Amino acid sequence: MKPPEDLLSVAIYARQKAYAPYSGFKVGAALRGSVGEIFSGCNVENASYGLTLCAERTTVCTAVAAGVQTFTQMVIVADSETPCPPCGACRQFLFEFAPNLELWVANLSGETKFYRLCDLLPEAFGPSFIQLPKPKASELF
Ligand code: THU
């Protein structure tokens, strides 16, 4: 299944904005909200390497900050030999909002691969399966 052209071109454009001076590996992503809005993001690295944010997570944060929390499709683009699937942390982060997300990964040579997020993170820990306990007001402070 081929990626939607609109998301693919937005992700390619977003990739150019990546801040990746340490790895040199630029990633772009585009995410469709459930009423059709498109959000984009790129990886943002840090001299303290562990603080690096992947393109997928910056994209989700951009969408949530704009008031959108339900998503249908995502395209991720990197200049890799074969299309590069999202890291474990990003799978979990995406799962929070869109367990059934349709997800395409692509490289700059035009190769693509399709996944459904729930297949990339089987038996995931998330709000759709687990009711997290609500802390009592007295435990919040
Ligand atoms: N990266 C992403 O943006 N998305 C992924 O799914 C995998 C990795 C970024 C993080 C880091 O800036 C660079 O790629 C190398 O790991």
PDB file of C-alpha atoms and ligand atoms in Angstrom:
ATOM      1  CA  MET A   1       0.000   0.000   0.000  1.00  0.00           C
ATOM      2  CA  LYS A   2       1.490   3.350  -1.076  1.00  0.00           C
ATOM      3  CA  PRO A   3       1.689   6.338   1.309  1.00  0.00           C
ATOM      4  CA  PRO A   4      -0.692   9.270   0.806  1.00  0.00           C
ATOM      5  CA  GLU A   5       1.076  11.776  -1.465  1.00  0.00           C
ATOM      6  CA  ASP A   6       0.167  14.795   0.665  1.00  0.00           C
ATOM      7  CA  LEU A   7       1.663  13.325   3.837  1.00  0.00           C
ATOM      8  CA  LEU A   8       4.716  12.085   1.968  1.00  0.00           C
ATOM      9  CA  SER A   9       5.568  15.499   0.579  1.00  0.00           C
ATOM     10  CA  VAL A  10       4.962  17.216   3.937  1.00  0.00           C
ATOM     11  CA  ALA A  11       7.266  14.679   5.659  1.00  0.00           C
ATOM     12  CA  ILE A  12       9.999  15.167   3.038  1.00  0.00           C
ATOM     13  CA  TYR A  13       9.800  18.927   3.540  1.00  0.00           C
ATOM     14  CA  ALA A  14       9.779  18.595   7.347  1.00  0.00           C
ATOM     15  CA  ARG A  15      12.875  16.390   7.194  1.00  0.00           C
ATOM     16  CA  GLN A  16      14.862  19.295   5.766  1.00  0.00           C
ATOM     17  CA  LYS A  17      14.227  21.178   9.017  1.00  0.00           C
ATOM     18  CA  ALA A  18      15.726  18.437  11.209  1.00  0.00           C
ATOM     19  CA  TYR A  19      18.351  19.462  13.758  1.00  0.00           C
ATOM     20  CA  ALA A  20      20.696  16.475  13.680  1.00  0.00           C
ATOM     21  CA  PRO A  21      24.281  17.761  14.037  1.00  0.00           C
ATOM     22  CA  TYR A  22      25.371  14.741  16.104  1.00  0.00           C
ATOM     23  CA  SER A  23      23.997  11.788  14.153  1.00  0.00           C
ATOM     24  CA  GLY A  24      23.636  13.464  10.768  1.00  0.00           C
ATOM     25  CA  PHE A  25      20.483  11.348  10.397  1.00  0.00           C
ATOM     26  CA  LYS A  26      17.592  13.635   9.491  1.00  0.00           C
ATOM     27  CA  VAL A  27      14.036  12.391   9.892  1.00  0.00           C
ATOM     28  CA  GLY A  28      10.753  14.046   8.926  1.00  0.00           C
ATOM     29  CA  ALA A  29       7.207  13.050   9.748  1.00  0.00           C
ATOM     30  CA  ALA A  30       3.680  14.047   8.814  1.00  0.00           C
ATOM     31  CA  LEU A  31       0.582  13.135  10.781  1.00  0.00           C
ATOM     32  CA  ARG A  32      -3.082  13.360   9.787  1.00  0.00           C
ATOM     33  CA  GLY A  33      -5.641  14.318  12.419  1.00  0.00           C
ATOM     34  CA  SER A  34      -8.982  12.578  12.314  1.00  0.00           C
ATOM     35  CA  VAL A  35     -10.711  15.467  10.576  1.00  0.00           C
ATOM     36  CA  GLY A  36      -7.930  15.768   8.002  1.00  0.00           C
ATOM     37  CA  GLU A  37      -5.557  18.334   9.480  1.00  0.00           C
ATOM     38  CA  ILE A  38      -1.871  17.705   8.748  1.00  0.00           C
ATOM     39  CA  PHE A  39       0.935  18.230  11.286  1.00  0.00           C
ATOM     40  CA  SER A  40       4.638  17.820  10.700  1.00  0.00           C
ATOM     41  CA  GLY A  41       7.807  17.443  12.704  1.00  0.00           C
ATOM     42  CA  CYS A  42      11.468  16.540  12.560  1.00  0.00           C
ATOM     43  CA  ASN A  43      14.072  15.136  14.920  1.00  0.00           C
ATOM     44  CA  VAL A  44      15.692  17.623  17.296  1.00  0.00           C
ATOM     45  CA  GLU A  45      18.993  16.481  18.790  1.00  0.00           C
ATOM     46  CA  ASN A  46      20.858  17.807  21.816  1.00  0.00           C
ATOM     47  CA  ALA A  47      24.465  17.909  22.982  1.00  0.00           C
ATOM     48  CA  SER A  48      23.170  15.868  25.892  1.00  0.00           C
ATOM     49  CA  TYR A  49      22.352  13.067  23.460  1.00  0.00           C
ATOM     50  CA  GLY A  50      19.686  11.394  25.554  1.00  0.00           C
ATOM     51  CA  LEU A  51      17.464  14.475  25.328  1.00  0.00           C
ATOM     52  CA  THR A  52      17.074  14.015  21.586  1.00  0.00           C
ATOM     53  CA  LEU A  53      13.510  14.001  20.308  1.00  0.00           C
ATOM     54  CA  CYS A  54      12.560  11.864  17.341  1.00  0.00           C
ATOM     55  CA  ALA A  55      10.563  13.292  14.459  1.00  0.00           C
ATOM     56  CA  GLU A  56       7.532  11.206  15.402  1.00  0.00           C
ATOM     57  CA  ARG A  57       7.333  12.641  18.914  1.00  0.00           C
ATOM     58  CA  THR A  58       7.861  16.268  17.882  1.00  0.00           C
ATOM     59  CA  THR A  59       5.028  15.775  15.398  1.00  0.00           C
ATOM     60  CA  VAL A  60       2.632  14.372  17.986  1.00  0.00           C
ATOM     61  CA  CYS A  61       3.508  17.189  20.404  1.00  0.00           C
ATOM     62  CA  THR A  62       2.905  19.794  17.706  1.00  0.00           C
ATOM     63  CA  ALA A  63      -0.537  18.329  17.037  1.00  0.00           C
ATOM     64  CA  VAL A  64      -1.484  18.024  20.697  1.00  0.00           C
ATOM     65  CA  ALA A  65      -0.340  21.596  21.342  1.00  0.00           C
ATOM     66  CA  ALA A  66      -2.654  22.676  18.510  1.00  0.00           C
ATOM     67  CA  GLY A  67      -5.557  20.911  20.204  1.00  0.00           C
ATOM     68  CA  VAL A  68      -5.707  17.709  18.138  1.00  0.00           C
ATOM     69  CA  GLN A  69      -5.454  14.316  19.835  1.00  0.00           C
ATOM     70  CA  THR A  70      -6.874  11.791  17.386  1.00  0.00           C
ATOM     71  CA  PHE A  71      -4.972  10.645  14.341  1.00  0.00           C
ATOM     72  CA  THR A  72      -5.419   8.329  11.376  1.00  0.00           C
ATOM     73  CA  GLN A  73      -2.210   8.241   9.342  1.00  0.00           C
ATOM     74  CA  MET A  74       1.497   9.039   9.593  1.00  0.00           C
ATOM     75  CA  VAL A  75       4.363   9.078   7.105  1.00  0.00           C
ATOM     76  CA  ILE A  76       7.989   9.029   8.295  1.00  0.00           C
ATOM     77  CA  VAL A  77      10.872   9.812   5.941  1.00  0.00           C
ATOM     78  CA  ALA A  78      14.617   9.287   6.386  1.00  0.00           C
ATOM     79  CA  ASP A  79      17.589   8.978   4.070  1.00  0.00           C
ATOM     80  CA  SER A  80      18.163   5.336   4.954  1.00  0.00           C
ATOM     81  CA  GLU A  81      19.045   2.401   2.751  1.00  0.00           C
ATOM     82  CA  THR A  82      15.719   0.774   3.554  1.00  0.00           C
ATOM     83  CA  PRO A  83      12.703   2.553   5.065  1.00  0.00           C
ATOM     84  CA  CYS A  84      13.281   3.033   8.786  1.00  0.00           C
ATOM     85  CA  PRO A  85      10.516   1.981  11.216  1.00  0.00           C
ATOM     86  CA  PRO A  86       9.879   4.076  14.358  1.00  0.00           C
ATOM     87  CA  CYS A  87      11.879   3.438  17.519  1.00  0.00           C
ATOM     88  CA  GLY A  88      10.285   1.764  20.528  1.00  0.00           C
ATOM     89  CA  ALA A  89       9.796   5.006  22.450  1.00  0.00           C
ATOM     90  CA  CYS A  90       7.944   6.556  19.514  1.00  0.00           C
ATOM     91  CA  ARG A  91       5.750   3.486  19.074  1.00  0.00           C
ATOM     92  CA  GLN A  92       4.656   3.850  22.686  1.00  0.00           C
ATOM     93  CA  PHE A  93       4.198   7.613  22.353  1.00  0.00           C
ATOM     94  CA  LEU A  94       2.047   7.239  19.234  1.00  0.00           C
ATOM     95  CA  PHE A  95       0.067   4.363  20.758  1.00  0.00           C
ATOM     96  CA  GLU A  96      -1.240   6.684  23.462  1.00  0.00           C
ATOM     97  CA  PHE A  97      -3.271   8.602  20.871  1.00  0.00           C
ATOM     98  CA  ALA A  98      -3.719   6.294  17.888  1.00  0.00           C
ATOM     99  CA  PRO A  99      -3.409   2.523  18.452  1.00  0.00           C
ATOM    100  CA  ASN A 100      -4.789   1.829  14.981  1.00  0.00           C
ATOM    101  CA  LEU A 101      -2.649   4.431  13.228  1.00  0.00           C
ATOM    102  CA  GLU A 102      -1.752   3.624   9.621  1.00  0.00           C
ATOM    103  CA  LEU A 103       1.946   4.236   9.297  1.00  0.00           C
ATOM    104  CA  TRP A 104       4.187   4.413   6.260  1.00  0.00           C
ATOM    105  CA  VAL A 105       7.962   4.639   6.377  1.00  0.00           C
ATOM    106  CA  ALA A 106       9.828   5.877   3.336  1.00  0.00           C
ATOM    107  CA  ASN A 107      13.345   6.626   2.201  1.00  0.00           C
ATOM    108  CA  LEU A 108      14.514   9.233  -0.270  1.00  0.00           C
ATOM    109  CA  SER A 109      14.838   6.608  -3.011  1.00  0.00           C
ATOM    110  CA  GLY A 110      11.076   6.183  -2.980  1.00  0.00           C
ATOM    111  CA  GLU A 111      10.935   2.827  -1.202  1.00  0.00           C
ATOM    112  CA  THR A 112       8.056   2.584   1.255  1.00  0.00           C
ATOM    113  CA  LYS A 113       6.657   0.155   3.757  1.00  0.00           C
ATOM    114  CA  PHE A 114       3.266   0.075   5.473  1.00  0.00           C
ATOM    115  CA  TYR A 115       2.456  -0.911   9.056  1.00  0.00           C
ATOM    116  CA  ARG A 116      -0.415  -0.617  11.464  1.00  0.00           C
ATOM    117  CA  LEU A 117       0.897   0.747  14.770  1.00  0.00           C
ATOM    118  CA  CYS A 118      -0.857  -1.918  16.860  1.00  0.00           C
ATOM    119  CA  ASP A 119       1.109  -4.570  14.935  1.00  0.00           C
ATOM    120  CA  LEU A 120       4.390  -2.806  15.769  1.00  0.00           C
ATOM    121  CA  LEU A 121       3.540  -2.742  19.480  1.00  0.00           C
ATOM    122  CA  PRO A 122       1.508  -5.821  20.354  1.00  0.00           C
ATOM    123  CA  GLU A 123      -0.079  -6.064  23.805  1.00  0.00           C
ATOM    124  CA  ALA A 124       0.927  -2.469  24.444  1.00  0.00           C
ATOM    125  CA  PHE A 125       0.624  -0.600  27.707  1.00  0.00           C
ATOM    126  CA  GLY A 126      -1.816   2.211  27.087  1.00  0.00           C
ATOM    127  CA  PRO A 127      -5.046   3.933  28.010  1.00  0.00           C
ATOM    128  CA  SER A 128      -7.161   1.723  25.765  1.00  0.00           C
ATOM    129  CA  PHE A 129      -6.191  -1.389  27.719  1.00  0.00           C
ATOM    130  CA  ILE A 130      -5.306  -0.166  31.161  1.00  0.00           C
ATOM    131  CA  GLN A 131      -7.245   2.054  33.502  1.00  0.00           C
ATOM    132  CA  LEU A 132      -4.537   3.873  35.414  1.00  0.00           C
ATOM    133  CA  PRO A 133      -5.455   4.495  39.038  1.00  0.00           C
ATOM    134  CA  LYS A 134      -6.639   8.018  39.778  1.00  0.00           C
ATOM    135  CA  PRO A 135      -4.525   9.504  42.601  1.00  0.00           C
ATOM    136  CA  LYS A 136      -6.459  10.911  45.544  1.00  0.00           C
ATOM    137  CA  ALA A 137      -6.257  14.722  45.864  1.00  0.00           C
ATOM    138  CA  SER A 138      -4.354  14.245  49.137  1.00  0.00           C
ATOM    139  CA  GLU A 139      -1.645  12.291  47.253  1.00  0.00           C
ATOM    140  CA  LEU A 140      -1.019  15.021  44.672  1.00  0.00           C
ATOM    141  CA  PHE A 141       0.863  17.395  46.958  1.00  0.00           C
TER     142      PHE A 141
HETATM  143  N1  THU B   1      15.175   9.146  14.922  1.00  0.00           N
HETATM  144  C1  THU B   1      13.918   9.606  14.627  1.00  0.00           C
HETATM  145  O1  THU B   1      13.691  10.805  14.474  1.00  0.00           O
HETATM  146  N2  THU B   1      12.930   8.688  14.506  1.00  0.00           N
HETATM  147  C2  THU B   1      13.080   7.336  14.665  1.00  0.00           C
HETATM  148  O2  THU B   1      12.097   6.594  14.667  1.00  0.00           O
HETATM  149  C3  THU B   1      14.421   6.787  14.832  1.00  0.00           C
HETATM  150  C4  THU B   1      15.497   7.759  15.138  1.00  0.00           C
HETATM  151  C5  THU B   1      16.247  10.122  15.074  1.00  0.00           C
HETATM  152  C6  THU B   1      16.749  10.294  16.472  1.00  0.00           C
HETATM  153  C7  THU B   1      18.163  10.794  16.236  1.00  0.00           C
HETATM  154  O3  THU B   1      18.130  12.189  16.073  1.00  0.00           O
HETATM  155  C8  THU B   1      18.561  10.167  14.912  1.00  0.00           C
HETATM  156  O4  THU B   1      17.357   9.725  14.299  1.00  0.00           O
HETATM  157  C9  THU B   1      19.530   9.013  15.047  1.00  0.00           C
HETATM  158  O5  THU B   1      19.040   8.061  15.928  1.00  0.00           O
END
